[in-house]
Tab-separated table of C-alpha atoms in Angstrom:
chain	number	residue	atom	x	y	z
A	10	UNK	CA	22.244	3.836	-8.847
A	11	UNK	CA	19.161	1.994	-10.090
A	12	UNK	CA	21.155	-1.224	-10.623
A	13	UNK	CA	22.647	-1.256	-7.141
A	14	UNK	CA	21.645	-3.149	-4.011
A	15	UNK	CA	22.641	-1.774	-0.636
A	16	UNK	CA	23.321	-4.591	1.825
A	17	UNK	CA	23.546	-3.680	5.512
A	18	UNK	CA	25.007	-6.198	7.962
A	19	UNK	CA	24.893	-5.522	11.705
A	20	UNK	CA	26.581	-8.024	14.024
A	21	UNK	CA	26.011	-8.821	17.666
A	22	UNK	CA	29.704	-8.556	18.471
A	23	UNK	CA	32.509	-6.077	19.121
A	24	UNK	CA	33.767	-4.143	16.109
A	25	UNK	CA	36.776	-6.321	15.400
A	26	UNK	CA	37.969	-9.268	13.412
A	27	UNK	CA	35.396	-10.235	10.765
A	28	UNK	CA	34.881	-10.429	7.037
A	29	UNK	CA	31.506	-10.337	5.249
A	30	UNK	CA	30.934	-11.778	1.777
A	31	UNK	CA	27.784	-11.303	-0.291
A	32	UNK	CA	26.791	-13.311	-3.364
A	33	UNK	CA	23.882	-12.221	-5.559
A	34	UNK	CA	22.228	-15.012	-7.544
A	35	UNK	CA	19.899	-15.014	-10.524
A	36	UNK	CA	18.532	-18.532	-10.620
A	37	UNK	CA	21.598	-20.809	-10.365
A	38	UNK	CA	24.069	-18.167	-11.577
A	39	UNK	CA	26.093	-15.757	-9.440
A	40	UNK	CA	25.748	-12.271	-10.995
A	41	UNK	CA	27.698	-10.284	-8.382
A	42	UNK	CA	30.002	-10.946	-5.462
A	43	UNK	CA	31.535	-8.583	-2.942
A	44	UNK	CA	33.389	-8.817	0.358
A	45	UNK	CA	34.618	-6.473	3.024
A	46	UNK	CA	36.710	-6.741	6.156
A	47	UNK	CA	35.593	-4.764	9.133
A	48	UNK	CA	33.812	-4.620	12.429
A	49	UNK	CA	30.286	-4.898	13.758
A	50	UNK	CA	28.474	-3.098	10.950
A	51	UNK	CA	28.832	-3.049	7.155
A	52	UNK	CA	27.250	-1.239	4.228
A	53	UNK	CA	28.022	-2.815	0.881
A	54	UNK	CA	26.868	-1.342	-2.428
A	55	UNK	CA	26.630	-4.119	-4.986
A	56	UNK	CA	26.149	-3.260	-8.620
A	57	UNK	CA	24.186	-5.729	-10.757
A	58	UNK	CA	25.244	-5.837	-14.415
A	59	UNK	CA	22.184	-5.346	-16.699
A	60	UNK	CA	19.906	-5.452	-13.657
A	61	UNK	CA	16.311	-6.541	-14.260
A	62	UNK	CA	13.591	-4.366	-12.744
A	63	UNK	CA	10.888	-5.655	-10.387
A	64	UNK	CA	7.340	-4.781	-11.576
A	65	UNK	CA	3.895	-6.244	-10.825
A	66	UNK	CA	3.859	-7.799	-14.319
A	67	UNK	CA	7.417	-9.156	-14.063
A	68	UNK	CA	8.313	-9.475	-10.364
A	69	UNK	CA	11.994	-10.281	-10.870
A	70	UNK	CA	13.826	-11.149	-7.653
A	71	UNK	CA	17.491	-11.801	-6.937
A	72	UNK	CA	18.656	-14.226	-4.245
A	73	UNK	CA	21.373	-13.367	-1.748
A	74	UNK	CA	23.810	-15.475	0.230
A	75	UNK	CA	25.544	-13.511	2.980
A	76	UNK	CA	28.427	-15.191	4.823
A	77	UNK	CA	30.394	-14.125	7.878
A	78	UNK	CA	34.006	-15.288	8.299
A	79	UNK	CA	36.618	-14.689	10.953
A	80	UNK	CA	39.951	-13.344	9.743
A	81	UNK	CA	41.370	-16.884	9.540
A	82	UNK	CA	38.705	-17.612	6.925
A	83	UNK	CA	36.504	-19.858	9.113
A	84	UNK	CA	32.790	-19.587	8.341
A	85	UNK	CA	30.900	-18.225	11.365
A	86	UNK	CA	27.390	-17.742	9.982
A	87	UNK	CA	25.385	-17.695	6.756
A	88	UNK	CA	21.972	-16.260	5.815
A	89	UNK	CA	19.800	-16.357	2.698
A	90	UNK	CA	17.738	-13.385	1.523
A	91	UNK	CA	16.199	-11.899	-1.620
A	92	UNK	CA	15.629	-8.472	-3.115
A	93	UNK	CA	14.137	-6.662	-6.079
A	94	UNK	CA	15.463	-3.720	-8.095
A	95	UNK	CA	12.745	-1.110	-8.394
A	96	UNK	CA	12.241	2.593	-7.786
A	97	UNK	CA	9.104	4.532	-6.886
A	98	UNK	CA	9.118	8.305	-7.347
A	99	UNK	CA	6.795	11.278	-7.347
A	100	UNK	CA	7.380	13.532	-10.355
A	101	UNK	CA	4.926	16.396	-10.632
A	102	UNK	CA	1.414	14.939	-10.542
A	103	UNK	CA	2.512	11.432	-11.583
A	104	UNK	CA	3.800	8.362	-9.799
A	105	UNK	CA	6.724	6.677	-11.536
A	106	UNK	CA	7.580	3.020	-11.083
A	107	UNK	CA	11.104	2.402	-12.432
A	108	UNK	CA	10.889	5.881	-14.022
A	109	UNK	CA	7.716	4.943	-15.979
A	110	UNK	CA	4.319	6.503	-15.169
A	111	UNK	CA	2.025	4.041	-13.405
A	112	UNK	CA	-1.727	4.133	-12.764
A	113	UNK	CA	-2.688	2.416	-9.512
A	114	UNK	CA	-5.544	-0.086	-9.776
A	115	UNK	CA	-5.906	-1.042	-6.122
A	116	UNK	CA	-8.353	-2.727	-3.798
A	117	UNK	CA	-8.741	-2.113	-0.067
A	118	UNK	CA	-7.631	-5.280	1.733
A	119	UNK	CA	-8.356	-5.596	5.454
A	120	UNK	CA	-6.857	-9.053	5.915
A	121	UNK	CA	-9.664	-10.672	7.929
A	122	UNK	CA	-10.889	-14.257	7.646
A	123	UNK	CA	-14.128	-15.793	8.970
A	124	UNK	CA	-12.222	-18.686	10.582
A	125	UNK	CA	-9.332	-16.764	12.122
A	126	UNK	CA	-10.288	-13.092	12.313
A	127	UNK	CA	-6.931	-11.300	11.741
A	128	UNK	CA	-4.955	-14.554	11.582
A	129	UNK	CA	-4.721	-16.462	8.318
A	130	UNK	CA	-5.250	-20.228	8.555
A	131	UNK	CA	-2.236	-20.989	6.362
A	132	UNK	CA	0.403	-19.671	4.012
A	133	UNK	CA	-1.821	-20.872	1.150
A	134	UNK	CA	-4.685	-18.508	1.997
A	135	UNK	CA	-2.275	-15.567	2.178
A	136	UNK	CA	-0.977	-16.506	-1.254
A	137	UNK	CA	-4.528	-16.964	-2.577
A	138	UNK	CA	-5.512	-13.401	-1.616
A	139	UNK	CA	-2.623	-12.082	-3.719
A	140	UNK	CA	-3.570	-14.349	-6.642
A	141	UNK	CA	-7.234	-13.295	-6.513
A	142	UNK	CA	-6.324	-9.594	-6.576
A	143	UNK	CA	-4.071	-10.199	-9.568
A	144	UNK	CA	-6.684	-12.286	-11.388
A	145	UNK	CA	-9.062	-9.327	-11.112
A	146	UNK	CA	-6.454	-7.150	-12.823
A	147	UNK	CA	-5.507	-5.102	-9.754
A	148	UNK	CA	-1.843	-4.103	-9.690
A	149	UNK	CA	-1.897	-3.231	-5.996
A	150	UNK	CA	-3.720	-3.315	-2.683
A	151	UNK	CA	-3.911	-1.003	0.274
A	152	UNK	CA	-3.564	-3.191	3.367
A	153	UNK	CA	-5.990	-1.366	5.632
A	154	UNK	CA	-5.489	-0.711	9.351
A	155	UNK	CA	-3.284	-3.760	9.702
A	156	UNK	CA	0.401	-4.606	9.651
A	157	UNK	CA	0.184	-7.912	7.811
A	158	UNK	CA	2.071	-11.156	8.318
A	159	UNK	CA	5.423	-10.965	6.458
A	160	UNK	CA	4.471	-14.146	4.592
A	161	UNK	CA	1.787	-12.148	2.785
A	162	UNK	CA	4.385	-9.529	1.818
A	163	UNK	CA	6.598	-12.363	0.559
A	164	UNK	CA	3.838	-13.435	-1.851
A	165	UNK	CA	3.315	-9.815	-2.966
A	166	UNK	CA	7.066	-9.640	-3.725
A	167	UNK	CA	7.094	-13.032	-5.408
A	168	UNK	CA	3.864	-12.795	-7.461
A	169	UNK	CA	3.962	-9.052	-8.156
A	170	UNK	CA	1.460	-6.892	-6.254
A	171	UNK	CA	2.086	-3.294	-5.167
A	172	UNK	CA	1.321	-2.565	-1.508
A	173	UNK	CA	0.496	0.510	0.517
A	174	UNK	CA	1.796	-0.326	3.990
A	175	UNK	CA	-0.528	1.125	6.631
A	176	UNK	CA	-0.428	1.380	10.411
A	177	UNK	CA	-3.322	0.380	12.651
A	178	UNK	CA	-4.531	3.569	14.344
A	179	UNK	CA	-5.697	4.555	17.804
A	180	UNK	CA	-9.149	6.093	18.202
A	181	UNK	CA	-8.118	8.712	20.768
A	182	UNK	CA	-5.255	11.165	20.957
A	183	UNK	CA	-2.874	11.642	23.873
A	184	UNK	CA	0.832	12.289	24.306
A	185	UNK	CA	1.244	8.681	25.502
A	186	UNK	CA	-0.584	7.411	22.404
A	187	UNK	CA	1.787	9.474	20.237
A	188	UNK	CA	4.874	7.884	21.794
A	189	UNK	CA	3.445	4.362	21.552
A	190	UNK	CA	2.501	4.986	17.940
A	191	UNK	CA	5.972	6.272	17.045
A	192	UNK	CA	7.686	3.302	18.729
A	193	UNK	CA	5.520	0.752	16.901
A	194	UNK	CA	5.544	2.519	13.528
A	195	UNK	CA	9.331	2.697	13.601
A	196	UNK	CA	9.445	-1.090	14.073
A	197	UNK	CA	6.960	-1.577	11.212
A	198	UNK	CA	8.962	0.510	8.731
A	199	UNK	CA	12.251	-1.122	9.729
A	200	UNK	CA	10.754	-4.615	9.496
A	201	UNK	CA	9.130	-4.172	6.091
A	202	UNK	CA	11.364	-1.665	4.274
A	203	UNK	CA	13.148	-4.345	2.246
A	204	UNK	CA	10.002	-5.569	0.470
A	205	UNK	CA	10.013	-4.351	-3.154
A	206	UNK	CA	6.203	-4.698	-3.221
A	207	UNK	CA	5.701	-1.874	-0.682
A	208	UNK	CA	5.620	1.433	-2.571
A	209	UNK	CA	3.899	3.823	-0.132
A	210	UNK	CA	3.752	4.316	3.644
A	211	UNK	CA	0.427	5.266	5.256
A	212	UNK	CA	0.852	6.023	8.973
A	213	UNK	CA	-2.640	7.504	9.574
A	214	UNK	CA	-6.093	6.965	8.032
A	215	UNK	CA	-9.057	9.390	8.115
A	216	UNK	CA	-7.769	11.346	11.121
A	217	UNK	CA	-8.160	8.319	13.424
A	218	UNK	CA	-6.310	9.077	16.628
A	219	UNK	CA	-6.009	12.745	15.613
A	220	UNK	CA	-9.662	13.885	15.544
A	221	UNK	CA	-8.739	17.455	16.526
A	222	UNK	CA	-7.252	18.126	13.108
A	223	UNK	CA	-10.542	19.534	11.841
A	224	UNK	CA	-10.324	22.286	14.463
A	225	UNK	CA	-6.611	22.802	13.644
A	226	UNK	CA	-5.388	21.269	16.926
A	227	UNK	CA	-1.713	22.397	16.881
A	228	UNK	CA	-0.269	19.390	18.734
A	229	UNK	CA	-2.082	16.853	16.523
A	230	UNK	CA	-1.063	18.735	13.391
A	231	UNK	CA	2.591	18.760	14.465
A	232	UNK	CA	2.377	15.058	15.413
A	233	UNK	CA	1.331	14.243	11.846
A	234	UNK	CA	4.261	16.269	10.488
A	235	UNK	CA	6.594	14.554	12.947
A	236	UNK	CA	5.451	11.099	11.803
A	237	UNK	CA	6.124	12.017	8.167
A	238	UNK	CA	9.594	13.376	9.039
A	239	UNK	CA	10.453	10.250	11.049
A	240	UNK	CA	9.255	7.970	8.236
A	241	UNK	CA	11.370	9.868	5.705
A	242	UNK	CA	14.447	9.450	7.897
A	243	UNK	CA	13.794	5.719	8.273
A	244	UNK	CA	13.061	5.254	4.568
A	245	UNK	CA	13.776	8.074	2.108
A	246	UNK	CA	12.937	5.838	-0.887
A	247	UNK	CA	9.126	5.772	-0.754
A	248	UNK	CA	6.377	8.402	-0.852
A	249	UNK	CA	4.497	8.966	2.410
A	250	UNK	CA	0.870	9.924	2.957
A	251	UNK	CA	0.340	11.888	6.152
A	252	UNK	CA	-3.372	11.174	6.652
A	253	UNK	CA	-5.013	8.953	4.067
A	254	UNK	CA	-8.293	10.210	2.689
A	255	UNK	CA	-9.054	13.166	4.901
A	256	UNK	CA	-7.392	16.358	6.111
A	257	UNK	CA	-3.863	16.707	4.748
A	258	UNK	CA	-1.073	18.833	6.189
A	259	UNK	CA	1.465	20.455	3.883
A	260	UNK	CA	3.901	17.520	3.814
A	261	UNK	CA	2.041	14.634	2.133
A	262	UNK	CA	3.774	13.263	-0.985
A	263	UNK	CA	0.461	12.049	-2.427
A	264	UNK	CA	-2.969	13.679	-2.198
A	265	UNK	CA	-4.908	10.599	-1.079
A	266	UNK	CA	-8.627	11.363	-1.174
A	267	UNK	CA	-11.573	9.194	-0.101
A	268	UNK	CA	-14.537	9.844	-2.370
A	269	UNK	CA	-17.537	7.536	-2.185
A	270	UNK	CA	-19.576	9.443	-4.760
A	271	UNK	CA	-21.725	6.491	-5.896
A	272	UNK	CA	-21.602	6.744	-9.698
A	273	UNK	CA	-18.996	7.425	-12.358
A	274	UNK	CA	-20.904	10.310	-13.890
A	275	UNK	CA	-21.332	12.051	-10.519
A	276	UNK	CA	-17.703	11.576	-9.489
A	277	UNK	CA	-16.512	12.860	-12.878
A	278	UNK	CA	-18.731	15.875	-12.425
A	279	UNK	CA	-17.478	16.477	-8.873
A	280	UNK	CA	-13.856	16.515	-10.090
A	281	UNK	CA	-14.487	18.476	-13.268
A	282	UNK	CA	-12.781	21.645	-11.994
A	283	UNK	CA	-9.896	19.964	-10.202
A	284	UNK	CA	-9.815	18.809	-6.597
A	285	UNK	CA	-13.013	19.531	-4.665
A	286	UNK	CA	-12.276	21.601	-1.592
A	287	UNK	CA	-14.409	19.572	0.789
A	288	UNK	CA	-14.414	15.917	1.725
A	289	UNK	CA	-17.163	13.836	0.131
A	290	UNK	CA	-20.413	13.809	2.202
A	291	UNK	CA	-18.843	15.659	5.157
A	292	UNK	CA	-19.172	19.261	4.169
A	293	UNK	CA	-17.691	20.324	7.487
A	294	UNK	CA	-14.326	18.723	6.558
A	295	UNK	CA	-11.785	20.030	4.058
A	296	UNK	CA	-9.040	18.171	2.174
A	297	UNK	CA	-6.338	20.617	3.287
A	298	UNK	CA	-5.975	22.032	6.790
A	299	UNK	CA	-5.413	25.628	7.836
A	300	UNK	CA	-2.468	27.062	5.932
A	301	UNK	CA	-1.844	23.882	3.923
A	302	UNK	CA	-2.748	23.554	0.264
A	303	UNK	CA	-2.663	21.144	-2.640
A	304	UNK	CA	0.693	21.635	-4.369
A	305	UNK	CA	0.253	19.598	-7.531
A	306	UNK	CA	1.378	16.198	-6.255
A	307	UNK	CA	-0.196	12.947	-7.560
A	308	UNK	CA	-3.855	12.463	-6.608
A	309	UNK	CA	-5.050	8.956	-5.747
A	310	UNK	CA	-8.710	8.293	-4.912
A	311	UNK	CA	-7.653	5.916	-2.174
A	312	UNK	CA	-11.161	4.775	-1.198
A	313	UNK	CA	-13.962	4.652	-3.751
A	314	UNK	CA	-17.071	2.591	-4.436
A	315	UNK	CA	-17.962	0.595	-1.353
A	316	UNK	CA	-21.171	-0.639	-3.025
A	317	UNK	CA	-23.051	-2.534	-0.313
A	318	UNK	CA	-25.206	-5.546	-1.131
A	319	UNK	CA	-28.669	-5.160	0.391
A	320	UNK	CA	-29.353	-8.266	2.527
A	321	UNK	CA	-32.645	-10.188	2.494
A	322	UNK	CA	-33.480	-9.000	5.996
A	323	UNK	CA	-33.585	-5.215	5.685
A	324	UNK	CA	-34.763	-4.626	9.269
A	325	UNK	CA	-31.199	-4.648	10.612
A	326	UNK	CA	-29.436	-2.465	8.060
A	327	UNK	CA	-26.102	-1.178	9.322
A	328	UNK	CA	-25.678	2.614	9.376
A	329	UNK	CA	-23.156	2.205	6.536
A	330	UNK	CA	-26.153	1.899	4.208
A	331	UNK	CA	-26.996	5.557	4.810
A	332	UNK	CA	-23.492	6.572	3.695
A	333	UNK	CA	-22.474	4.309	0.800
A	334	UNK	CA	-24.132	3.340	-2.451
A	335	UNK	CA	-25.951	0.006	-2.446
A	336	UNK	CA	-26.930	-2.702	-4.909
A	337	UNK	CA	-29.521	-5.491	-5.091
A	338	UNK	CA	-27.866	-8.095	-7.329
A	339	UNK	CA	-24.433	-9.257	-8.489
A	340	UNK	CA	-25.311	-8.318	-12.085
A	341	UNK	CA	-25.872	-4.814	-10.843
A	342	UNK	CA	-22.489	-4.947	-9.064
A	343	UNK	CA	-20.626	-5.526	-12.327
A	344	UNK	CA	-22.595	-2.850	-14.172
A	345	UNK	CA	-22.135	-0.267	-11.411
A	346	UNK	CA	-18.466	-1.168	-10.957
A	347	UNK	CA	-17.762	-0.621	-14.642
A	348	UNK	CA	-19.609	2.706	-14.770
A	349	UNK	CA	-17.793	3.945	-11.638
A	350	UNK	CA	-14.280	2.844	-12.623
A	351	UNK	CA	-14.541	4.238	-16.157
A	352	UNK	CA	-15.806	7.513	-14.708
A	353	UNK	CA	-12.756	7.685	-12.427
A	354	UNK	CA	-10.449	6.790	-15.343
A	355	UNK	CA	-11.748	9.863	-17.194
A	356	UNK	CA	-10.758	12.247	-14.391
A	357	UNK	CA	-7.562	13.885	-15.628
A	358	UNK	CA	-4.647	14.238	-13.203
A	359	UNK	CA	-5.730	11.286	-11.068
A	360	UNK	CA	-3.011	8.657	-10.678
A	361	UNK	CA	-5.155	5.754	-9.557
A	362	UNK	CA	-7.851	4.485	-7.223
A	363	UNK	CA	-8.418	2.003	-4.419
A	364	UNK	CA	-11.807	0.236	-4.539
A	365	UNK	CA	-13.535	-0.605	-1.270
A	366	UNK	CA	-13.062	-3.496	-1.052
A	367	UNK	CA	-11.462	-6.833	-1.875
A	368	UNK	CA	-13.604	-9.063	0.366
A	369	UNK	CA	-16.696	-8.763	2.531
A	370	UNK	CA	-15.734	-8.216	6.179
A	371	UNK	CA	-18.358	-8.946	8.858
A	372	UNK	CA	-21.231	-6.475	8.276
A	373	UNK	CA	-19.386	-4.648	5.468
A	374	UNK	CA	-20.775	-6.658	2.576
A	375	UNK	CA	-19.196	-4.546	-0.149
A	376	UNK	CA	-16.431	-6.897	-1.294
A	377	UNK	CA	-15.798	-8.120	-4.830
A	378	UNK	CA	-15.302	-11.466	-3.058
A	379	UNK	CA	-17.367	-12.927	-0.219
A	380	UNK	CA	-15.822	-13.203	3.252
A	381	UNK	CA	-14.699	-16.762	2.437
A	382	UNK	CA	-13.133	-15.577	-0.843
A	383	UNK	CA	-15.770	-16.711	-3.334
A	384	UNK	CA	-15.984	-14.370	-6.356
A	385	UNK	CA	-19.340	-12.562	-6.638
A	386	UNK	CA	-18.731	-11.899	-10.335
A	387	UNK	CA	-16.321	-13.556	-12.801
A	388	UNK	CA	-12.798	-12.340	-11.993
A	389	UNK	CA	-12.010	-11.901	-15.693
A	390	UNK	CA	-14.933	-9.437	-16.044
A	391	UNK	CA	-13.364	-7.184	-13.406
A	392	UNK	CA	-9.978	-7.503	-15.140
A	393	UNK	CA	-11.621	-6.521	-18.425
A	394	UNK	CA	-13.021	-3.340	-16.843
A	395	UNK	CA	-9.528	-2.493	-15.567
A	396	UNK	CA	-8.031	-2.915	-19.032
A	397	UNK	CA	-10.733	-0.627	-20.414
A	398	UNK	CA	-9.948	1.926	-17.690
A	399	UNK	CA	-6.228	1.880	-18.515
A	400	UNK	CA	-6.903	2.479	-22.190
A	401	UNK	CA	-8.924	5.570	-21.174
A	402	UNK	CA	-6.175	6.777	-18.830
A	403	UNK	CA	-3.294	6.393	-21.278
A	404	UNK	CA	-5.401	7.185	-24.319
A	405	UNK	CA	-6.115	10.500	-22.652
A	406	UNK	CA	-9.769	10.546	-23.623
């Protein structure tokens, strides 16, 4: 049930002669206790009376003490852990968090730093990234092409930030690459499945590593389906996106679409008659592959915006500038951001967005924060735009 924790204990020992006891704490009070005699593996279902739900606004966590005794009652080992009670479900074209509809206000987060590349300098900077996202009124982030340090996930659990957990992708396809991918992805899902903050799995992004999808390559198509099936077996509790942003097969739980249409009015117009058939700016690509079709699941515009700041030296403009919208000043950033986000909020049947992106990264100077995490615009102004967007979404205008 929704008020129940499942605790799995697997011992490095033969299946004989042990007892496991689990205590669940809320602050300094034990709210549940359960024990079981048995062997090398245990599954305990522990009901929490009047359990409190974990949400981004109220990230309630319970603490666990798990003890291992021999049958004479001597303590052999003890571990501490924590967990949150929350559910994430797809119902029709809506995402439900704890059975309540939720609109995702997310930012793309690549987890790079100027002083450490993919390695954070300290626990504090990992925590700060979560705090900055929350101060801007985002309720989630999509960690992009990176399996992040578990300390960052701890802060998302603790401070309340929804996460799309994404795998780093290969650029080329081969049968060897498939097997290596599967082996690593399985470890990722197993490692991170206990984090209440993670609400969606994203194994593949924009057909990276499976570029033959657009020509209906049968082996790459079946690989994508295989990854989704494997992920569901490892973790049946979260929705899975087969291929974020681009060509979907018929098994994706969420229609995740990348649409960098540069203004709110244009994006609203583009979505006026439901989902556009073709991928934004690449008229050769479609959202659904041969034989697959949109089946009414939630739609999330999982990359939008990407407004690039034009640098002083325009002689070396990156090719990104020919693809994304651009801006001259930070004042313009706020104005354009508001117009875009409110336009998206007016698109009916969309369950959220992910803005590209949280921070500048190298030559991608389209962050709401600079590479060293300085806000380009007041954080509260962004939060205000998000509140306005939510009132449009739930007001139904």
